[in-house]
GROMACS .gro file of C-alpha atoms in nm:
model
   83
    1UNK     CA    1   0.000   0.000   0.000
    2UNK     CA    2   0.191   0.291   0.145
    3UNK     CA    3   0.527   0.197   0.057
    4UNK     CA    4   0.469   0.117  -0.290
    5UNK     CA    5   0.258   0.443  -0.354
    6UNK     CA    6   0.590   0.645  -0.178
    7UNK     CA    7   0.842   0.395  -0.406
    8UNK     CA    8   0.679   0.495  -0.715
    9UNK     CA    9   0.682   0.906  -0.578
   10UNK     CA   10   1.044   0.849  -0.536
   11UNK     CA   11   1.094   0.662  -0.869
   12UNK     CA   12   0.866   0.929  -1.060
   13UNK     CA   13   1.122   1.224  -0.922
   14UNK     CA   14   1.388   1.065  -1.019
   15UNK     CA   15   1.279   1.033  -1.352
   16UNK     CA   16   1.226   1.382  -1.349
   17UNK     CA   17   1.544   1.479  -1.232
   18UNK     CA   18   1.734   1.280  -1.466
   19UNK     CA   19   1.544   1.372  -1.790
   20UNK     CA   20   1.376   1.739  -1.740
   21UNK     CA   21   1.636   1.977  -1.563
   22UNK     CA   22   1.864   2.170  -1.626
   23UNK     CA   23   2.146   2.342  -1.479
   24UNK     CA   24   1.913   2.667  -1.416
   25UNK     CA   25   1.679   2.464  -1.252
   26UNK     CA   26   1.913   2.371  -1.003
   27UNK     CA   27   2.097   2.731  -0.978
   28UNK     CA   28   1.739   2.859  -0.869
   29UNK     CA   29   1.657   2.612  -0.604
   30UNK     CA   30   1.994   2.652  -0.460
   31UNK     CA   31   1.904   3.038  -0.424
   32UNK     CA   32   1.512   2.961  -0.304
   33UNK     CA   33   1.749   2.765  -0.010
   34UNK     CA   34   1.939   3.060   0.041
   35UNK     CA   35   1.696   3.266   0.065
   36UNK     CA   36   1.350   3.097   0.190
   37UNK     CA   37   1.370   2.934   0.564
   38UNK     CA   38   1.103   2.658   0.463
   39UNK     CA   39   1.326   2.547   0.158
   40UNK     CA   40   1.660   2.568   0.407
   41UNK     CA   41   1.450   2.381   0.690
   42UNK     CA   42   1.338   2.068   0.447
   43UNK     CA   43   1.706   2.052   0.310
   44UNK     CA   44   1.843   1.995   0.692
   45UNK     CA   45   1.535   1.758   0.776
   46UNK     CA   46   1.653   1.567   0.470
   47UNK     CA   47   2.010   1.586   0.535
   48UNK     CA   48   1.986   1.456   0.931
   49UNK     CA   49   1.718   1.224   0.851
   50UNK     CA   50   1.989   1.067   0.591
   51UNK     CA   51   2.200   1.068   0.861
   52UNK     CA   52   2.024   0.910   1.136
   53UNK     CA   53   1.873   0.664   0.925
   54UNK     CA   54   2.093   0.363   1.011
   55UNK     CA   55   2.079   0.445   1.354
   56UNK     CA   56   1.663   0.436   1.313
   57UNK     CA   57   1.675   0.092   1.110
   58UNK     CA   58   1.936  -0.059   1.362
   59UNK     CA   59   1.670  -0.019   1.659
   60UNK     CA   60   1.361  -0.162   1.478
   61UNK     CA   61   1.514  -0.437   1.227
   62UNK     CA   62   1.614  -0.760   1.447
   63UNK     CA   63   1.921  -0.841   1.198
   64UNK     CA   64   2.256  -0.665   1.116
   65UNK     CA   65   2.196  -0.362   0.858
   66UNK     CA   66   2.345  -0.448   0.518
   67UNK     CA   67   2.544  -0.177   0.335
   68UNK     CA   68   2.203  -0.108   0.120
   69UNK     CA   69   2.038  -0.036   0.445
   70UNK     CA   70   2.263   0.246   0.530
   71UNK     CA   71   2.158   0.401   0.191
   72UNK     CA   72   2.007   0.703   0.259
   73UNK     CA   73   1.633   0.704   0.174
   74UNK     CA   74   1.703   0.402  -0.067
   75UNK     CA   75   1.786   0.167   0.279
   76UNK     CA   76   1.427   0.290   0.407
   77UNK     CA   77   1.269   0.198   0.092
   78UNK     CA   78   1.365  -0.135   0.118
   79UNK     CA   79   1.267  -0.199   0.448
   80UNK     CA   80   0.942  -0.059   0.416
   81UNK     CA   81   0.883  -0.285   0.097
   82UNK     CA   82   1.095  -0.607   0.173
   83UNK     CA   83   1.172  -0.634   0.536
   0.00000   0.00000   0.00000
């Protein structure tokens, strides 16, 4: 349910990314962080979610995290899907 709706968000942006911008699209969201708190504020939830991640998944899986695991955002993925 949940997990493959949010897979196939994640998968769709991707796509995006890849195939529709350009290096102007990413010089302006660079300045909306600089210069809008509630872009700079979901950039640093992203970035210490990424980081905390493995510590996250290491207190609710029962086995050893795998190197795909400490993925950011990919390792979450997984374990919502397969795990």
């Amino acid at each position: 349910g949940t997990a493959v709706t949010a897979t196939l968000v994640v998968i769709y942006s991707m796509i995006q990314i890849l195939t529709q911008t350009n290096g102007q699209d990413f010089a302006d969201f660079f300045q909306l962080v600089q210069e809008d708190r509630t872009y700079f504020a979901f950039c640093i939830d992203l970035f210490l979610f990424s980081i905390f991640q493995s510590v996250l998944l290491g207190r609710v899986k029962e086995t050893d995290l795998t190197a795909m695991d400490k993925l950011p955002f990919l390792g979450l993925v997984k374990w919502s899907l397969v795990d």
